[in-house]
Structures are given as structure tokens and as C-alpha cells.
Amino acid sequence: MSNLKMPEVEQSVLSRRDDIVAALRAIVPGEGVIATEREMKPYESDGLTAYRQIPMVVVLPDTTEQVSRVLRYCYDNGIRVVPRGSGTSLSGGALPLADGVLLGMGKFNRVREIDYENRAAIVEPGVTNLAITKAVEDEGFYYAPDPSSQIACSIGGNIAENSGGVHCLKYGLTTNNVLGCEIVLITGEIVRIGGKHLDAGGYDLLGIITGSEGLLGVVTEVTVRILRKPETARALLVGFPTSEDGGDCVAKIIGAGIIPGGMEMMDAPAIRAAEDFLHCGYPLDVEALLIVELDGPEAECTHLMTRVEAIARGCNASVIKASQSEEERLLFWAGRKAAFPAVGRISPDYYCMDGTIPRAKLPLVLQRMREMSEKHGLRVANVFHAGDGNLHPLILYDANKPGELERAEAFGSDILRLCVEVGGVLTGEHGVGVEKRDLMPAMFNDIDLAQQQRLKCAFDEKGLLNPGKVFPTLHRCAELGRMHVHAGKVAFPDLPRF
Amino acid sequence: MLRSAATRRVSKHEAAPSFETSAFRALLRMRVVHGCGHRSNTMTDPIKPQSAQDVEAAVQAALADGRTLETVGHGSKRAIGRAAQWDGTLDLSALAGITLYEPAELVLSAKAGTSLAEIEAQVAANNQQLAFEPMDFAPLLGTEPGRGTLGGMLAANLAGPRRIKAGAARDHMLAFSGVSGRGETFKSGGRVVKNVTGYDLSKLMAGSWGTLTVMTDATIKVLPRPEAQESLGLFGHDSVDAGQAMRLAMNSAGESSAAAHIAETAVKRLPIASLATNGRSVTAIRLEGVPPSIAHRRELLRSILRPYGDIATLDEADSQALWRAVRDVTPFAAAATGVDRPVWRISTAPTRGPEVGALLTASLGAEVLYDWAGGLLWALVPASEDAGVASVRKIVAPAGGHATLIRASAAVRAAVDVFDPQNAAIAILTRRVKEGFDPKGILNPGRMYAGV
């Protein structure tokens, strides 16, 4: 795809490929090492399919000891490693390197322990997000974070990306629902962090590993918190004549002290696409559609539904529909959850963005996005985690038309810069990966980025784990560690730093 | 003399920011020349920056002179941590003020030295709260209540009884800016509640006790305050039965926001007359939310907990008083037990709590208060030279978790590991993380671990 610069290929590593493959086969026997181009093809990209690269070799370990030995071997031999869960990343976090080992964690797919008494489950990283809930739902429990890809995405990948989902405003992100993990460092060292207890005794390494996009270590076991499933859930469908009214309604719901289990907004193009696709009863004569889900005891849902309805009426809602059955609630959600494929039906390709904005800026951002849409000559549809300001613009393009992909990317970059400009951030839940890597300077200056990279150095001083992701410039750790102190004095002490 | 003159200079120049930093540097140089650079315990002569730029200048000056710094806000948690010595004190209390509060966006930003009480009052005025219920150490430590700053709260990763539902300070910290031990100002995070851009350095700051960075500003998430609350009380149970009752409650659809067990001896020191005079141990479950929801869950829990005998309902006022007492561990308050009796804070798996507590009582004669449905133990032990450290570690290790010595004399805190000793792998990572932020070890070195 377009101008993505990855770390320069180490020819000295590539030239030893046969030896490396043999050495890896000695650690992971049988089908666990894949070295033919045809068989490696499925690993060439993740959910961000515009970027593709066949790795040097794919390794699929199935024990922590194998992971440890593979990483140690790579460390000793200066070989880069890209960890991969289910490969559903939308930011290219698992994009392989031509001279790197792709370490697939799919065989780590067992639920090791369910401890209802402590409300915890211990699982291997390749277990899918939904499989955790499936494993505990018979006892009335669930795992709260629910990214839309939950049927496929792995909990290891969720840790790497600190995944959210439609319920995270009320129940938190991955980082708020993980209690412990076992990770293997690039040196092969196996480290256990946390457990079934809360909070760390020392530095919160678990908090740092969560959301580190596979740059610090390879997760081999995860302890998550499980919760009792709410007794009931009901959804309210609310249509508004303007996005301002919709945004106003969201602010007033929260202002009234109500944190819904989920609160999602869609704009007119997204509503139409979803309705045409699934006929879920969405009104087509509105500019913004809000789905508000309330969960908890029946009495609480009923009480809060009444209040939310009253707030919505006060915000010029033109349509208000409360789910009358579980089927209807699921139908309300079906359109939202299928928004991406629905948009896929009206356009050959679409590019999904992921910025977060202060919610009050929504009307401004939507207006500016309409202007950008004209400028770039591409349509855009918006779905929005309204409670927390996480915006997913879907840019519609046709990869077969010359120049459209590049225009879609430029449009996307403009949107993310806009998010930062209005006080938001580049990514709410999809991660930086390679996709937003080069936009990081829009949010962070060199000193901010250097400090983040020094954390990387604490875990991986040779920079072998997933290089080329997250950070726009690779610095050697020795260079980052250097202090500009000469003869006991800071250089240029009177120089303003910014 | 020097200090007052210097302070006047700084505050005078605050009105003219363009001179502020150079004035502050001049101040710092004077202080070094006049002998503040020698190694001393630094209750006297703190450096009091008036701005984030001043903090940067102060850290750079310390770096240049090879001096270590203790960072304090109000100093309310100064008696916690290893008893180490630092060359100078950086007093951040003048870096105060809420800079952004948008209730509808659920975010609040403030300077690090802002009073926590001010923040809590401000958000309460909008029917919001810090959902993690940060505790006040004042009763335990015998210090002035209501003190403490935003920066201190975050650096200590405070949490209260609602930790089991709402998380700790770490879970609500969204962004910060600060000065690293390299003398560089940097930032991390954003002012929105959902953000995965770059490493989540806020998590690393939370619970780092100021050993990595001097935070100058921070942004936290604020949440609506529940409309109502009440609590259910069970009486006369031992810690094992209480642990089971709390688990039943937590595993039900009762959505309790706190569960604690207070033994007989400690009940007598509670500020709730009906409980204190009853004299029996109390196992308490808190319900918060809208009244119709509370009513429903009350009946649900009453039916589940029927095997545990009489169930009392504590009204809003008593419930608030009870959980504030549990949050601040007032049954072990210095005023009630004497400040010389050490107090340990132990986090373990909830099912292991009662067993850990029983062993602490058997081997050390500890009094134990259980919060977090049995996962958090406050253990009051007899005064001794080592606060029973060997026994505590030996009992907690097999159960899993960690123990921190919260209250002990400086002599005891100098003699024993206040924080859980780390295994080799974690210790190496800890040192390397520290080196990345503070390579010369000038920020609160030794507060958590020797050499960190």
C-alpha cells in the first residue's frame, strides 16, 4: 500500500534463513514451524488488509517453554519477532516483517481454570474474547469487555490493544478487567505479574503491558475478572433531527447521573446502510440515531428507561422506541453491530477510523468531516460510541479506482488530526500499530515519544519485539538512555525546552 | 531569611511569567550555594515551585548538582514507605487549581498539588464523585484529616471499599504531564475517557510513589454519584463464615458495591452507635443506585443471606459513616490503638483472606479488618522492632498477593521491607523502568525499594 516505511530488512538475518528455520524446528517440532510461502500466506496481514508482508517464518508454539526458547533464540541471534493473536487488529499491529519470525499464539486456546468464588478465570492468550463468556455463562457470569470482533479476537490480542467494546463506558476496558498475566520477555525470561488479588505491590507492570501492542513481551497466560451477568437489559432507540440534538441528549443522560450499559450513535448514512441491510426498524428520516441500553434489575431498567425517554423528548427526539422483548432489543443492536458489513454493501471498500473526541465537539467534527468528504471526493458514514466519545468514521472508497485508496488514507489522516485538534486522541480502541504510527507526532512531541520508548528499552533493549509499530522513529536504546549532562551540568540549562 | 526572600521573589515574578523561570533558577542556585546541597533530612527549606516550569528547573538543578529530591504535596502520606533520606524536598502544594472540569464529559484536570478535598467538593457539587473512593490515611497515621493532593492520591494509587466494583486510582487516571528524573517535561494520555494512543504511562505513575516522575498536572475520570445507598449488616460471624456470606453476595445479582467484615474488638471502635453497642462482629454489604433498584436488590440479598441469621438495614447516613470508617480503617486509628502499633495492608484473593487473617492472628496476635469481600486485609499487630515482617511475608506468600507496611515508626520502616520484596525478574524490570525515567536516581530514591 502507500508509503509505509518499515525497519530496514536485515540481510544478514535473511541470508541465514535455512539455519534459523532448522533451529526453530528443533524448538517447536512438526507443524509448528511454517516456512513455505503458500502456507505463510494467511499470516501476511491482519484486519488491516491493505498492508501485507509475508514473514520470514511462522512459528506456532503450544507451550510457554517453547515461547521462551523461541524468544531466547531470537534474542541471541538478533532476529525480530512479531507476536500475533487471532489477527483481527485493525491497525496493523500484527503486520509481519520480511526478516522476522511471526509468533502465532493460536494454539494457546485452553481455559485453564475458572474460579467462581474469586470471580476470576485463567485462560491462555489464544482463547477468544467470547469463549471466556461462553465458558462461564452457564453459571450466570460473563467477561465484560466486548469488542465487536469478540467472536474471533483473542484475549492475548485484547491485552495488546487494551480493547474496549460497546459496554466499556460502564464496565471498563481490558485494562480494568485483567488481574494478572504471565509474559515471556524477549530474553526468554518468564515473568508472572498479578494474580487473583487486586493491584500490584510495586510498579503496575500489568497496566503497562495492557495496551503495549506486543512491543514489551509475549503474553502466555491471562487472569481476568468475571462478573455476574445483569438480570435484564433493555434498549431504547431514539432518532433526532440533528446530530446536535443527539449529542445534547447524550450529555444530558450522563448529566442526570445515568451511565447506560451501552450508548451508541449513528449518522444518516450509517443508519440507511444498516436499515437497508437488516431492516431492523431504524427510522430513515433522522440525522442521528441513538441506541441506549440499560442493564441491571428489571426495576432499575424500567425506572431509568422512563427517565431517559423524558430526557430524549426534551432534546427534540422525533422517534422513541423501547424494546419490548429480548428479540427486539437484539434487533436494535443488530443494525449497529452490522454497521461495518452494511457499509461494505454500499461501497466496494471502506476504511474504518478510530479517534476519540470530547463529546461536545461532535457537531463540529461531523461538520468538518462533511467538508473533508467534499474535499477528498469520498463518502463517509459514522458510528460513534457516544458515551465515551469514541468515533468510528467509515470512509467509503474503491480500491480498484486509481488514487482512491490514497485519498481514503489522506482523508483518514485528516480526521485523526482533527480529533487531536479538538482535544481528542488518535485512537480510542484499535491501537496505533502501523496505521497511525506516523501520526503520533500530532499528539506527542519528541520528548514524549522518547520517554515512551525508554519504557520499551526496559523490556527489550535490542528492539526486537514488533519493531516498526507504534513509534514513528526507531531510536537505539543506548541513544535514548544518554543523558545530556556534561561535567555534572545539564547542557544549556537556561534553554527553554519547548 | 533566605527562604522568605526567595519565596517573595518567586511569587512576585509569578505575575510576570517571562521572568519566572530564570528567577526560580536563580533561587535554586542561591540555595545550593548557601548550603542546601548537603545531605539532611529536609523538613526544613523545601523548594516550592510555583509552576510546572519551576518544577523542571528544580529537577534540572538537582540533576546538575547530583542531589536527590523528596517530592511532597501536602505531605499527608510522608510517613508511608521506606525511611530513606533525601537531599532536598520539592513541595508541590503551590501547584494547585482545577484547570478543566467538564461533568458531561466525565473528566477533570488539575495541577498535581490541588487539594483532593477541593476536587471532591467540586465534583460533589455536580453530583459526581471519584468512584474509586480514595482513602484518607489521616486517622491511621494520626495526622490532620482532609489533607492530601491529587498527585499524592495518584502516586499512592489510592482506593477504598468500592475498589471491587469501580477500580482504583489507576483505573481512573487518564493523563498526566510531569518532569522525569532526566529533567525533561513530558506528557502521556488524553483528556478523553477512551484512549489507547501509546503506552499507558498513567498506569505506571499510579502507585509509583513519585519515584519515576514529578507529576505536575493530571486528568482523571469522574462519575455520577449514586442517588442513594444503604447497607445490610450480618452479626456475630467469624471471618470464615463472613467470607462465605460476602462471596454469596458478590456472586449474586445483588450488585453490591462493597463488602467488609469487622471483628468484635474493632466494632466497638466504629462511629455508628447501633453497631458499636451491639458488640458483635459485623459483616456489611453496601447497595448503591436508584431507589427502586436498591429495593429489589435488598430483597434478593436478604433471601440469599437468610442462613446467616438476622439482617439489619443501615440507612443512608449510617451506611455512609460505616463505609467511611472502613475506607479510612478508623477502628485501627492512631487515636484508638496508639500510633506505635504497626498496621499492614494486604491484598490477596478474596477466598484466601480469612485464612491469611487467621494465621496472622495465631502467629502475631493481629487484629484483622476485612474489606473488598475478603480480598483486602488491614492487620493491626503488636508493637515490635520489625512489625512481624517475617511472619507476614511467610503467611501472605503462599496465598498470593502483597503486603505493605502502612503504619510503623521510621525506625521500623528503616529496618524492614515496607513493600513486598520482588522476585529477581520483577526486580530487574523495576530497576530498568526506573532507569528509563530517572537514570540518576534523584526522585524519591529508596521510597519503595533500596536503589529504586
JSON list of C-alpha atoms in Angstrom, two decimals, chain B residues 278-348:
[
{"chain": "B", "resi": 278, "resn": "ASN", "atom": "CA", "xyz": [-24.41, -4.28, 69.75]},
{"chain": "B", "resi": 279, "resn": "GLY", "atom": "CA", "xyz": [-20.89, -5.53, 70.32]},
{"chain": "B", "resi": 280, "resn": "ARG", "atom": "CA", "xyz": [-20.99, -8.41, 67.84]},
{"chain": "B", "resi": 281, "resn": "SER", "atom": "CA", "xyz": [-18.88, -8.63, 64.70]},
{"chain": "B", "resi": 282, "resn": "VAL", "atom": "CA", "xyz": [-20.45, -7.01, 61.62]},
{"chain": "B", "resi": 283, "resn": "THR", "atom": "CA", "xyz": [-20.40, -8.25, 58.08]},
{"chain": "B", "resi": 284, "resn": "ALA", "atom": "CA", "xyz": [-21.66, -5.43, 55.87]},
{"chain": "B", "resi": 285, "resn": "ILE", "atom": "CA", "xyz": [-22.80, -5.30, 52.27]},
{"chain": "B", "resi": 286, "resn": "ARG", "atom": "CA", "xyz": [-23.39, -1.96, 50.52]},
{"chain": "B", "resi": 287, "resn": "LEU", "atom": "CA", "xyz": [-26.08, -1.30, 47.94]},
{"chain": "B", "resi": 288, "resn": "GLU", "atom": "CA", "xyz": [-25.97, 1.85, 45.82]},
{"chain": "B", "resi": 289, "resn": "GLY", "atom": "CA", "xyz": [-28.05, 3.14, 42.94]},
{"chain": "B", "resi": 290, "resn": "VAL", "atom": "CA", "xyz": [-31.55, 4.35, 42.22]},
{"chain": "B", "resi": 291, "resn": "PRO", "atom": "CA", "xyz": [-34.09, 3.55, 44.97]},
{"chain": "B", "resi": 292, "resn": "PRO", "atom": "CA", "xyz": [-36.22, 1.04, 43.01]},
{"chain": "B", "resi": 293, "resn": "SER", "atom": "CA", "xyz": [-33.07, -0.91, 42.18]},
{"chain": "B", "resi": 294, "resn": "ILE", "atom": "CA", "xyz": [-31.84, -0.88, 45.77]},
{"chain": "B", "resi": 295, "resn": "ALA", "atom": "CA", "xyz": [-35.22, -2.10, 46.98]},
{"chain": "B", "resi": 296, "resn": "HIS", "atom": "CA", "xyz": [-35.13, -5.02, 44.58]},
{"chain": "B", "resi": 297, "resn": "ARG", "atom": "CA", "xyz": [-31.56, -5.98, 45.41]},
{"chain": "B", "resi": 298, "resn": "ARG", "atom": "CA", "xyz": [-32.15, -5.64, 49.14]},
{"chain": "B", "resi": 299, "resn": "GLU", "atom": "CA", "xyz": [-34.84, -8.33, 48.95]},
{"chain": "B", "resi": 300, "resn": "LEU", "atom": "CA", "xyz": [-32.68, -10.52, 46.74]},
{"chain": "B", "resi": 301, "resn": "LEU", "atom": "CA", "xyz": [-29.76, -10.36, 49.17]},
{"chain": "B", "resi": 302, "resn": "ARG", "atom": "CA", "xyz": [-31.99, -10.85, 52.19]},
{"chain": "B", "resi": 303, "resn": "SER", "atom": "CA", "xyz": [-33.20, -14.09, 50.73]},
{"chain": "B", "resi": 304, "resn": "ILE", "atom": "CA", "xyz": [-29.72, -15.27, 49.75]},
{"chain": "B", "resi": 305, "resn": "LEU", "atom": "CA", "xyz": [-28.25, -14.39, 53.15]},
{"chain": "B", "resi": 306, "resn": "ARG", "atom": "CA", "xyz": [-31.10, -15.81, 55.22]},
{"chain": "B", "resi": 307, "resn": "PRO", "atom": "CA", "xyz": [-28.92, -18.69, 56.55]},
{"chain": "B", "resi": 308, "resn": "TYR", "atom": "CA", "xyz": [-26.73, -16.10, 58.27]},
{"chain": "B", "resi": 309, "resn": "GLY", "atom": "CA", "xyz": [-29.37, -15.02, 60.78]},
{"chain": "B", "resi": 310, "resn": "ASP", "atom": "CA", "xyz": [-30.78, -11.58, 61.48]},
{"chain": "B", "resi": 311, "resn": "ILE", "atom": "CA", "xyz": [-30.12, -8.98, 58.83]},
{"chain": "B", "resi": 312, "resn": "ALA", "atom": "CA", "xyz": [-30.16, -5.32, 59.75]},
{"chain": "B", "resi": 313, "resn": "THR", "atom": "CA", "xyz": [-30.53, -2.47, 57.28]},
{"chain": "B", "resi": 314, "resn": "LEU", "atom": "CA", "xyz": [-28.30, 0.55, 57.78]},
{"chain": "B", "resi": 315, "resn": "ASP", "atom": "CA", "xyz": [-29.88, 3.73, 56.45]},
{"chain": "B", "resi": 316, "resn": "GLU", "atom": "CA", "xyz": [-28.12, 6.21, 54.19]},
{"chain": "B", "resi": 317, "resn": "ALA", "atom": "CA", "xyz": [-26.40, 8.14, 56.99]},
{"chain": "B", "resi": 318, "resn": "ASP", "atom": "CA", "xyz": [-25.22, 5.08, 58.90]},
{"chain": "B", "resi": 319, "resn": "SER", "atom": "CA", "xyz": [-24.15, 3.40, 55.71]},
{"chain": "B", "resi": 320, "resn": "GLN", "atom": "CA", "xyz": [-22.08, 6.43, 54.72]},
{"chain": "B", "resi": 321, "resn": "ALA", "atom": "CA", "xyz": [-20.49, 6.59, 58.15]},
{"chain": "B", "resi": 322, "resn": "LEU", "atom": "CA", "xyz": [-19.73, 2.88, 58.13]},
{"chain": "B", "resi": 323, "resn": "TRP", "atom": "CA", "xyz": [-18.01, 2.86, 54.76]},
{"chain": "B", "resi": 324, "resn": "ARG", "atom": "CA", "xyz": [-16.05, 5.98, 55.52]},
{"chain": "B", "resi": 325, "resn": "ALA", "atom": "CA", "xyz": [-14.81, 4.22, 58.66]},
{"chain": "B", "resi": 326, "resn": "VAL", "atom": "CA", "xyz": [-13.93, 1.09, 56.68]},
{"chain": "B", "resi": 327, "resn": "ARG", "atom": "CA", "xyz": [-12.28, 3.17, 53.97]},
{"chain": "B", "resi": 328, "resn": "ASP", "atom": "CA", "xyz": [-10.10, 5.02, 56.46]},
{"chain": "B", "resi": 329, "resn": "VAL", "atom": "CA", "xyz": [-9.67, 2.00, 58.77]},
{"chain": "B", "resi": 330, "resn": "THR", "atom": "CA", "xyz": [-10.75, 4.09, 61.74]},
{"chain": "B", "resi": 331, "resn": "PRO", "atom": "CA", "xyz": [-11.04, 1.05, 64.05]},
{"chain": "B", "resi": 332, "resn": "PHE", "atom": "CA", "xyz": [-7.24, 0.98, 63.87]},
{"chain": "B", "resi": 333, "resn": "ALA", "atom": "CA", "xyz": [-6.89, 4.76, 64.11]},
{"chain": "B", "resi": 334, "resn": "ALA", "atom": "CA", "xyz": [-3.84, 6.01, 65.89]},
{"chain": "B", "resi": 335, "resn": "ALA", "atom": "CA", "xyz": [-6.13, 7.70, 68.40]},
{"chain": "B", "resi": 336, "resn": "ALA", "atom": "CA", "xyz": [-7.82, 4.38, 69.22]},
{"chain": "B", "resi": 337, "resn": "THR", "atom": "CA", "xyz": [-4.90, 1.96, 69.27]},
{"chain": "B", "resi": 338, "resn": "GLY", "atom": "CA", "xyz": [-1.80, 4.08, 69.71]},
{"chain": "B", "resi": 339, "resn": "VAL", "atom": "CA", "xyz": [0.39, 5.09, 66.80]},
{"chain": "B", "resi": 340, "resn": "ASP", "atom": "CA", "xyz": [3.14, 2.64, 67.73]},
{"chain": "B", "resi": 341, "resn": "ARG", "atom": "CA", "xyz": [1.15, -0.45, 66.80]},
{"chain": "B", "resi": 342, "resn": "PRO", "atom": "CA", "xyz": [2.05, -1.24, 63.20]},
{"chain": "B", "resi": 343, "resn": "VAL", "atom": "CA", "xyz": [-0.63, -1.72, 60.54]},
{"chain": "B", "resi": 344, "resn": "TRP", "atom": "CA", "xyz": [-0.20, -3.87, 57.45]},
{"chain": "B", "resi": 345, "resn": "ARG", "atom": "CA", "xyz": [-2.28, -3.64, 54.29]},
{"chain": "B", "resi": 346, "resn": "ILE", "atom": "CA", "xyz": [-2.58, -6.99, 52.49]},
{"chain": "B", "resi": 347, "resn": "SER", "atom": "CA", "xyz": [-4.18, -7.65, 49.11]},
{"chain": "B", "resi": 348, "resn": "THR", "atom": "CA", "xyz": [-4.94, -11.30, 48.34]}
]
